[in-house]
């Protein structure tokens, strides 16, 4: 970059006045001039993009479906195209009415001979059966194509709830990442859904394994860990709860509220998944490499694995005390021009570093020894609980190496429990696409080396009491039970 800047500072003559004399001197001049103009353009580009980059959070990008599709290679469109199961039903319905159909006419001739089956979603019994089957089989898809998992390969674990639209984009981003074919992609589901399963099973760019959280609200709709009819309502007063003798009347959270199943599920799922991946799956038995944690509404840059490998290699000399590597931050604006190859290190903070982080079995083993802290801390957030573990229990606290130019982005504006009006909007996806395109076109991805920067002033993260929502002893027990060895 500095080289580029140095060159373009040469003042330029007016190009319009160039004569047409054909001799070597002029040819050379033209060539040099062209170089200079090119350089100048680049320089302007830099400045322009720099400010544009900073403005990106406010600027309007085209977030129409067409525009977003146009940024995705055609071979990956299949992951973005929903195959709604009701399509066949409505098609059949339309066919029966024969004439006057407003359909595009696609396949109308053949349709008369095909008998459409009406799609019935699986019932609860069937879902439970399938979950047991999947979890017992531990079938690794695409293993024939990509070979067995190496002990030091990266395992990517994605926690999936129900937001299939975001998941589609995550998969598209993963598909474009360098070295993705060497990794194992594990999807951990707390909701069984045929459409989500179809999407995941369509993946053909790396090994894939699906695991299913077995204590979900979906499979326990009227009993713990779902909502038991006799559970105390969230806002009931303790005295009243005791009189009505509802479940766990004795154990409201530290703000006096009773358990809400949907809020406890995410923490349970996180803990179950980590235990499952490190301690129970056959395929990971000898795995010593990194496990990277993602969620359904994340989006990765194409160099995220490249960077992760580099950070892992450099840990020993750049940050010997680091035991967790973080690829994402919640910046409002992204400035790859100054940050693309920079890393910093600091104590792991849940609210800053809970996205796209990775650690190996060594770190996990120490966390797992603190299960009691994780499982009984009165906070329904897994990340706050993990920070609590780090501060209160670990001998070697969680210390993170963090990329300053994020490689994992959060595209799910709305969170699991929020229903804003703009939730289906593609705005953030579109913005991330643009940020990455700019970074790619100006060669800011795949840096050749890493640079450790002095971290910006770290506020001492003070110990806080939990956010509550985790006072029910049944939750503590269930969480602890998941820590029992089953392999
Ligand atoms: C967005 O992009 C689509 C397809 O590229 C185009 O048809 C549409 O006019 C664009 N909309 C705006 C507001 O630029
Ligand atoms: C299919 O249609 C049924 C009833 O019309 C609806 O309840 C269900 O949500 C639809 N499913 C999908 C995947 O669109
Ligand atoms: C098809 O026919 C049924 C019954 O005759 C009618 O209720 C329905 O609206 C028709 N559908 C279309 C798309 O015309
Ligand atoms: C659930 O689905 C299975 C298989 O589709 C079926 O055999 C069973 O009878 C269904 N059970 C109930 C309670 O509907
Ligand atoms: C992984 O490590 C185990 C135990 O050290 C060893 O038996 C196995 O061969 C290794 N597998 C691979 C693929 O390197
Ligand atoms: C696991 O990570 C720790 C740092 O947290 C490192 O010291 C150790 O060498 C790593 N283990 C392996 C097998 O890579
Ligand atoms: C935890 O395990 C114990 C012993 O197996 C069992 O009695 C208890 O019901 C389990 N608790 C939960 C919440 O699953």
XYZ file of C-alpha atoms and ligand atoms in Angstrom:
585
model
C 0.000 0.000 0.000
C 2.711 2.456 0.934
C 4.530 1.608 -2.299
C 1.447 2.378 -4.274
C 1.013 5.674 -2.502
C 4.632 6.614 -3.103
C 4.345 6.095 -6.823
C 1.193 7.994 -7.372
C 2.418 11.113 -5.701
C 4.293 12.008 -8.936
C 2.547 15.025 -10.488
C 0.941 14.183 -13.798
C 1.082 16.168 -17.060
C -2.105 16.732 -18.975
C -2.825 13.615 -20.990
C -4.988 15.326 -23.599
C -2.024 17.148 -25.116
C -0.122 14.053 -26.147
C 1.284 14.168 -29.658
C 1.131 11.239 -32.050
C 4.850 10.989 -32.784
C 5.792 7.360 -33.156
C 9.088 6.936 -31.453
C 10.334 4.890 -28.584
C 10.671 7.827 -26.290
C 7.028 8.678 -26.601
C 5.915 5.115 -26.400
C 7.816 4.766 -23.184
C 6.383 8.008 -21.889
C 2.903 6.860 -22.686
C 3.542 3.638 -20.909
C 4.874 5.380 -17.815
C 2.027 7.825 -17.934
C -0.485 5.023 -18.174
C 1.129 3.479 -15.148
C 0.866 6.747 -13.302
C -2.777 7.202 -14.228
C -3.487 3.694 -13.188
C -1.721 4.356 -9.932
C -3.589 7.589 -9.423
C -6.881 5.876 -10.025
C -5.927 3.241 -7.521
C -4.997 5.927 -5.059
C -8.276 7.697 -5.534
C -9.971 4.393 -5.295
C -8.331 3.826 -1.981
C -9.376 7.150 -0.593
C -12.783 6.871 -2.085
C -13.269 3.365 -0.832
C -11.856 4.223 2.542
C -14.486 6.815 3.173
C -17.091 4.751 1.438
C -16.152 1.853 3.589
C -16.721 3.885 6.672
C -20.032 5.054 5.307
C -21.213 1.610 4.467
C -23.367 1.239 7.478
C -25.452 4.199 6.363
C -25.251 3.809 2.625
C -28.064 2.112 0.800
C -27.130 -1.036 -1.037
C -29.400 -2.811 -3.442
C -30.913 -5.570 -1.370
C -33.364 -6.906 -3.914
C -33.298 -10.658 -4.255
C -32.047 -10.305 -7.829
C -29.169 -8.086 -6.797
C -28.153 -10.454 -4.017
C -28.370 -13.426 -6.363
C -26.194 -11.626 -8.884
C -23.397 -11.527 -6.305
C -23.519 -15.302 -5.883
C -21.923 -17.697 -8.385
C -24.600 -19.474 -10.415
C -23.499 -22.902 -9.213
C -24.464 -21.905 -5.672
C -27.929 -20.606 -6.475
C -29.309 -24.016 -5.579
C -28.677 -23.265 -1.907
C -30.689 -20.060 -2.134
C -33.624 -21.486 -4.005
C -36.361 -22.758 -1.754
C -38.077 -25.922 -2.854
C -41.291 -25.446 -0.981
C -43.049 -28.650 -0.289
C -46.384 -27.034 -0.909
C -45.383 -26.322 -4.468
C -46.413 -29.734 -5.641
C -49.716 -29.430 -3.839
C -50.613 -26.122 -5.399
C -49.362 -27.294 -8.761
C -51.582 -30.321 -8.486
C -54.485 -28.138 -7.448
C -54.003 -25.906 -10.423
C -53.699 -28.812 -12.779
C -57.018 -30.227 -11.689
C -58.724 -27.041 -12.774
C -57.061 -27.501 -16.182
C -57.951 -24.542 -18.404
C -57.479 -20.889 -17.570
C -54.450 -21.608 -15.471
C -52.287 -18.566 -14.846
C -49.246 -20.756 -14.327
C -46.170 -20.159 -16.399
C -47.061 -23.359 -18.188
C -43.937 -25.125 -17.041
C -44.374 -28.856 -17.189
C -48.150 -28.610 -17.470
C -48.191 -31.431 -19.981
C -46.346 -33.905 -17.840
C -48.157 -32.984 -14.672
C -51.351 -34.756 -15.611
C -49.618 -38.123 -15.424
C -47.776 -37.470 -12.150
C -49.684 -38.187 -9.005
C -48.754 -35.572 -6.453
C -48.477 -36.537 -2.875
C -49.604 -33.996 -0.375
C -46.736 -33.170 1.947
C -47.374 -33.975 5.579
C -44.824 -32.734 8.042
C -43.589 -35.490 10.364
C -45.468 -35.813 13.635
C -43.791 -35.680 17.014
C -43.331 -39.439 17.285
C -41.732 -39.572 13.895
C -39.455 -36.604 14.670
C -38.221 -38.231 17.876
C -37.549 -41.457 16.031
C -35.572 -39.658 13.338
C -33.543 -37.714 15.892
C -32.527 -40.918 17.648
C -31.698 -42.478 14.302
C -29.518 -39.585 13.143
C -27.729 -39.333 16.468
C -26.984 -43.041 16.541
C -25.884 -43.289 12.937
C -23.534 -40.274 12.998
C -23.433 -40.463 9.239
C -20.739 -38.286 7.696
C -21.950 -37.190 4.275
C -19.498 -36.776 1.382
C -16.773 -38.748 3.133
C -16.155 -40.790 -0.041
C -15.446 -37.593 -1.926
C -13.339 -35.748 0.601
C -11.728 -38.508 2.625
C -11.736 -39.138 6.359
C -11.333 -36.336 8.866
C -7.696 -35.623 9.683
C -6.806 -35.211 13.328
C -5.787 -31.621 12.766
C -8.529 -30.515 10.349
C -10.847 -27.702 11.328
C -14.296 -28.739 12.499
C -16.972 -26.104 11.976
C -20.019 -26.442 14.209
C -23.123 -24.485 13.279
C -25.929 -24.137 15.811
C -29.186 -24.167 13.873
C -32.640 -23.203 15.066
C -35.295 -22.373 12.448
C -34.047 -19.481 10.368
C -33.475 -21.254 7.086
C -33.143 -18.082 5.038
C -30.040 -16.997 6.918
C -28.706 -20.530 6.894
C -28.892 -20.546 3.110
C -26.598 -17.543 2.948
C -24.203 -18.974 5.502
C -23.912 -22.109 3.380
C -23.285 -20.050 0.258
C -20.519 -18.184 2.051
C -18.972 -21.404 3.354
C -19.073 -22.893 -0.132
C -16.842 -20.095 -1.400
C -14.206 -20.364 1.304
C -10.750 -21.630 0.464
C -9.895 -25.019 2.029
C -13.487 -25.687 3.007
C -13.181 -29.109 1.364
C -10.777 -30.224 4.103
C -13.073 -29.407 6.979
C -15.953 -31.194 8.620
C -19.124 -29.142 8.827
C -21.358 -30.168 11.725
C -24.901 -28.830 11.929
C -26.384 -29.009 15.389
C -30.168 -28.693 15.254
C -32.690 -27.957 17.962
C -35.573 -28.021 15.511
C -36.283 -30.887 13.172
C -37.479 -29.625 9.824
C -37.561 -31.398 6.481
C -36.706 -28.255 4.528
C -33.662 -27.549 6.677
C -32.558 -31.167 6.403
C -32.912 -31.121 2.633
C -30.858 -27.956 2.430
C -28.066 -29.322 4.607
C -28.026 -32.655 2.818
C -27.654 -30.850 -0.488
C -24.198 -29.611 0.507
C -21.532 -31.052 -1.775
C -18.434 -28.980 -1.018
C -17.222 -30.690 2.169
C -17.976 -33.403 4.704
C -21.216 -32.844 6.599
C -22.626 -34.291 9.802
C -25.964 -33.475 11.406
C -26.563 -33.837 15.113
C -29.865 -33.209 16.870
C -30.270 -31.725 20.318
C -32.494 -34.321 21.958
C -34.134 -32.200 24.678
C -35.765 -29.592 22.480
C -39.029 -27.785 23.089
C -40.192 -29.207 19.780
C -39.946 -32.761 21.047
C -41.044 -31.866 24.585
C -43.931 -29.508 23.963
C -45.793 -30.151 27.224
C -43.079 -31.234 29.593
C -39.707 -30.053 30.824
C -37.434 -28.866 29.120
C -40.420 -27.536 27.174
C -43.297 -25.887 28.991
C -44.972 -28.066 31.572
C -48.593 -27.042 32.208
C -47.786 -26.898 35.907
C -44.739 -24.638 35.526
C -44.906 -21.346 37.401
C -45.702 -18.427 35.089
C -42.725 -16.085 34.589
C -44.127 -13.133 36.487
C -45.911 -14.780 39.376
C -44.807 -13.681 42.855
C -42.965 -16.262 44.888
C -45.562 -16.314 47.694
C -48.304 -16.919 45.169
C -46.224 -19.549 43.430
C -45.761 -21.375 46.710
C -49.496 -21.277 47.392
C -50.366 -22.541 43.904
C -47.681 -25.194 44.293
C -46.483 -24.853 40.728
C -43.265 -26.569 39.592
C -40.129 -25.162 41.135
C -41.942 -22.440 43.010
C -38.877 -22.318 45.253
C -36.489 -21.349 42.479
C -37.208 -18.111 40.667
C -34.152 -16.421 39.106
C -32.264 -13.646 40.823
C -34.743 -11.095 39.471
C -37.710 -13.039 40.847
C -38.836 -14.471 37.508
C -39.602 -18.067 36.694
C -38.136 -20.074 33.856
C -39.063 -19.514 30.216
C -38.348 -22.584 28.138
C -37.512 -20.795 24.907
C -34.858 -18.696 26.603
C -33.142 -21.614 28.305
C -32.978 -23.773 25.200
C -30.119 -21.937 23.486
C -27.734 -22.324 26.431
C -28.635 -25.982 26.878
C -28.130 -26.571 23.186
C -24.760 -24.846 23.167
C -23.482 -26.921 26.071
C -24.902 -30.175 24.714
C -23.370 -29.528 21.290
C -19.900 -28.781 22.647
C -19.981 -31.936 24.786
C -21.312 -33.956 21.900
C -18.650 -32.768 19.465
C -15.630 -33.065 21.739
C -16.580 -36.018 23.901
C -19.165 -38.198 22.231
C -18.923 -38.360 18.458
C -16.928 -41.215 16.989
C -15.529 -39.106 14.184
C -13.845 -36.662 16.593
C -12.356 -39.252 18.930
C -8.751 -38.454 17.994
C -9.304 -34.926 16.835
C -6.752 -32.454 18.167
C -7.404 -29.535 15.835
C -9.618 -26.487 16.158
C -13.375 -26.483 16.519
C -14.927 -23.286 15.184
C -18.319 -22.203 16.511
C -20.815 -20.549 14.184
C -24.540 -19.896 14.230
C -27.191 -20.058 11.547
C -27.178 -16.311 10.977
C -23.452 -15.853 10.465
C -21.667 -15.254 7.185
C -18.002 -15.980 6.517
C -15.377 -14.334 4.324
C -13.660 -16.614 1.817
C -10.343 -16.402 3.677
C -11.693 -17.294 7.118
C -10.077 -20.728 7.243
C -6.863 -19.385 5.743
C -6.731 -16.762 8.475
C -7.648 -19.201 11.200
C -4.809 -21.521 10.183
C -2.415 -18.596 10.166
C -3.506 -17.468 13.610
C -3.120 -21.002 14.907
C 0.415 -21.200 13.504
C 1.422 -17.873 14.941
C -0.118 -18.290 18.402
C 3.101 -19.539 19.923
C 5.134 -16.474 18.982
C 2.491 -13.747 18.789
C 0.431 -14.602 21.827
C 1.531 -17.617 23.860
C -1.202 -17.082 26.435
C -3.987 -17.169 23.808
C -6.236 -20.212 23.984
C -9.147 -19.023 21.860
C -9.112 -17.509 18.366
C -11.806 -15.096 17.283
C -12.762 -14.237 13.707
C -15.659 -11.878 14.249
C -16.415 -8.592 15.917
C -19.506 -6.477 16.032
C -18.231 -3.420 14.236
C -20.692 -1.058 12.671
C -18.188 -0.283 9.962
C -15.451 -2.345 8.436
C -12.127 -1.010 7.406
C -10.117 -3.696 5.747
C -7.555 -1.213 4.458
C -5.919 -0.745 7.783
C -7.071 -3.907 9.503
C -6.948 -6.759 7.043
C -3.810 -8.406 8.413
C -3.969 -7.155 11.980
C -4.731 -9.106 15.103
C -4.870 -8.135 18.728
C -5.147 -10.064 21.946
C -7.180 -9.540 25.079
C -9.218 -11.447 27.640
C -12.231 -13.112 26.030
C -15.327 -10.969 26.491
C -18.697 -12.530 25.783
C -20.351 -9.513 24.237
C -17.427 -8.856 21.895
C -16.043 -12.235 21.008
C -18.978 -14.625 20.978
C -19.051 -14.888 17.190
C -16.862 -17.146 15.085
C -14.385 -18.281 17.715
C -12.376 -21.464 17.813
C -10.522 -23.509 20.390
C -9.089 -26.993 20.630
C -9.626 -29.896 22.975
C -7.128 -28.577 25.507
C -9.188 -25.456 26.093
C -12.429 -27.422 26.022
C -11.247 -29.859 28.638
C -10.532 -27.047 31.043
C -13.934 -25.467 30.363
C -15.675 -28.768 30.852
C -14.078 -29.210 34.248
C -15.967 -26.054 35.204
C -19.336 -27.479 34.172
C -20.748 -26.665 37.571
C -19.992 -22.990 37.078
C -21.467 -22.986 33.605
C -24.583 -24.891 34.576
C -25.499 -23.146 37.809
C -24.679 -19.529 36.953
C -27.970 -17.658 36.866
C -27.733 -16.402 33.289
C -29.555 -17.924 30.336
C -26.843 -16.722 27.913
C -24.246 -19.352 27.074
C -21.661 -16.677 26.282
C -22.022 -14.834 29.580
C -21.862 -18.199 31.296
C -18.662 -19.003 29.455
C -17.154 -15.706 30.527
C -18.198 -16.497 34.082
C -16.404 -19.834 33.772
C -13.321 -18.049 32.516
C -13.255 -15.496 35.308
C -14.377 -17.663 38.203
C -13.051 -21.116 37.517
C -10.365 -21.450 34.852
C -6.778 -21.468 35.999
C -5.759 -20.203 32.605
C -8.433 -17.677 31.709
C -9.813 -17.453 28.203
C -7.484 -15.168 26.324
C -8.368 -14.407 22.726
C -6.456 -13.573 19.600
C -8.829 -11.480 17.513
C -8.739 -10.420 13.879
C -9.332 -6.709 13.563
C -10.872 -7.060 10.122
C -13.748 -9.451 10.795
C -14.026 -12.669 8.817
C -17.320 -13.703 10.347
C -20.328 -11.415 10.108
C -23.684 -11.382 11.810
C -26.466 -11.210 9.212
C -29.387 -12.071 11.485
C -30.482 -8.631 12.533
C -33.455 -9.863 14.395
C -32.204 -12.522 16.776
C -34.171 -15.606 17.620
C -36.664 -14.007 19.932
C -37.269 -10.650 18.314
C -39.883 -10.017 15.725
C -39.151 -6.650 14.229
C -40.964 -5.703 11.103
C -37.777 -5.699 9.094
C -36.716 -9.215 9.964
C -36.964 -10.703 6.517
C -34.927 -7.898 5.059
C -31.804 -8.760 3.130
C -30.163 -5.455 3.863
C -27.359 -6.781 6.020
C -26.586 -9.626 3.635
C -26.297 -7.147 0.830
C -23.981 -4.913 2.865
C -21.718 -7.793 3.794
C -21.541 -8.877 0.166
C -20.408 -5.390 -0.760
C -17.854 -5.092 2.002
C -16.336 -8.367 0.904
C -16.394 -7.460 -2.752
C -14.518 -4.255 -2.067
C -12.020 -6.117 0.099
C -11.558 -8.774 -2.563
C -11.118 -6.329 -5.431
C -8.520 -4.364 -3.534
C -6.636 -7.495 -2.458
C -7.321 -7.080 1.220
C -8.221 -10.714 1.765
C -5.656 -13.515 2.165
C -2.973 -11.371 3.834
C 0.542 -12.803 3.583
C 1.322 -12.350 7.227
C -0.219 -11.283 10.497
C 0.625 -8.249 12.532
C -0.029 -7.981 16.238
C -1.253 -4.565 17.281
C -1.393 -3.094 20.718
C -4.966 -3.526 21.822
C -7.054 -0.444 22.291
C -7.587 0.417 25.907
C -9.260 -2.499 27.619
C -11.896 -1.591 30.085
C -11.550 -3.923 32.971
C -14.527 -6.169 32.541
C -16.012 -6.109 35.961
C -17.721 -9.064 37.458
C -21.419 -8.764 37.153
C -24.249 -10.746 38.474
C -25.948 -12.849 35.853
C -28.757 -11.795 33.561
C -31.091 -14.275 35.217
C -33.452 -16.668 33.465
C -31.527 -19.644 34.836
C -32.754 -20.106 38.369
C -34.678 -23.341 37.895
C -32.830 -26.300 39.388
C -34.176 -28.556 36.651
C -32.145 -26.507 34.174
C -29.029 -26.813 36.307
C -29.502 -30.591 36.481
C -30.193 -31.080 32.812
C -27.147 -29.031 31.898
C -24.932 -31.003 34.285
C -26.339 -34.262 32.987
C -25.168 -33.364 29.502
C -21.634 -33.309 30.837
C -21.733 -36.983 31.770
C -19.454 -39.085 29.597
C -21.353 -41.285 27.176
C -18.642 -42.392 24.799
C -31.474 -3.647 -7.784
O -30.944 -4.630 -8.653
C -31.906 -5.212 -9.503
C -31.240 -6.359 -10.251
O -29.907 -6.145 -10.452
C -32.438 -4.132 -10.446
O -33.408 -4.693 -11.314
C -33.054 -3.033 -9.619
O -33.488 -1.987 -10.456
C -32.060 -2.492 -8.599
N -32.768 -1.580 -7.701
C -32.226 -0.440 -7.289
C -33.034 0.351 -6.339
O -31.117 -0.077 -7.649
C -47.675 -25.724 3.494
O -49.057 -25.433 3.596
C -49.576 -25.592 4.896
C -51.090 -25.388 4.839
O -51.471 -24.741 3.693
C -48.897 -24.602 5.829
O -49.397 -24.745 7.135
C -47.402 -24.902 5.827
O -46.734 -23.967 6.619
C -46.863 -24.844 4.415
N -45.481 -25.297 4.432
C -44.511 -24.705 3.751
C -43.164 -25.310 3.848
O -44.707 -23.726 3.067
C -59.835 -25.099 -8.582
O -61.117 -25.644 -8.407
C -61.576 -25.603 -7.081
C -62.890 -26.348 -7.002
O -63.448 -26.429 -8.223
C -61.695 -24.155 -6.644
O -62.141 -24.087 -5.281
C -60.357 -23.508 -6.735
O -60.436 -22.146 -6.407
C -59.814 -23.656 -8.145
N -58.447 -23.159 -8.134
C -57.999 -22.369 -9.084
C -56.561 -21.949 -8.924
O -58.638 -21.985 -9.992
C -46.954 -40.391 13.093
O -46.402 -40.685 11.831
C -46.084 -42.055 11.656
C -45.338 -42.211 10.342
O -45.712 -41.252 9.437
C -47.358 -42.868 11.702
O -47.063 -44.249 11.536
C -48.012 -42.659 13.064
O -49.264 -43.327 13.099
C -48.229 -41.182 13.328
N -48.644 -41.038 14.723
C -49.598 -40.210 15.072
C -49.899 -40.157 16.534
O -50.199 -39.542 14.276
C -5.275 -39.683 14.626
O -4.682 -39.949 15.863
C -4.883 -41.287 16.312
C -4.348 -41.420 17.726
O -3.194 -40.700 17.884
C -4.209 -42.245 15.358
O -4.426 -43.568 15.767
C -4.838 -42.049 13.987
O -4.203 -42.839 13.057
C -4.755 -40.592 13.554
N -5.547 -40.438 12.365
C -5.181 -39.668 11.362
C -6.088 -39.643 10.195
O -4.161 -39.017 11.388
C -4.301 -26.483 21.761
O -4.291 -25.113 22.077
C -3.343 -24.774 23.079
C -3.542 -23.321 23.350
O -4.796 -23.142 23.879
C -1.947 -25.083 22.606
O -1.030 -24.788 23.622
C -1.872 -26.538 22.252
O -0.625 -26.820 21.687
C -2.956 -26.922 21.264
N -2.971 -28.344 21.091
C -2.807 -28.918 19.904
C -2.810 -30.384 19.885
O -2.698 -28.269 18.893
C -30.111 -36.116 35.447
O -29.624 -37.434 35.673
C -30.120 -38.024 36.836
C -29.411 -39.331 37.028
O -29.344 -40.046 35.830
C -31.630 -38.192 36.719
O -32.150 -38.755 37.877
C -32.269 -36.830 36.503
O -33.650 -36.958 36.262
C -31.636 -36.135 35.335
N -32.138 -34.783 35.284
C -32.568 -34.218 34.177
C -33.117 -32.842 34.318
O -32.525 -34.770 33.092
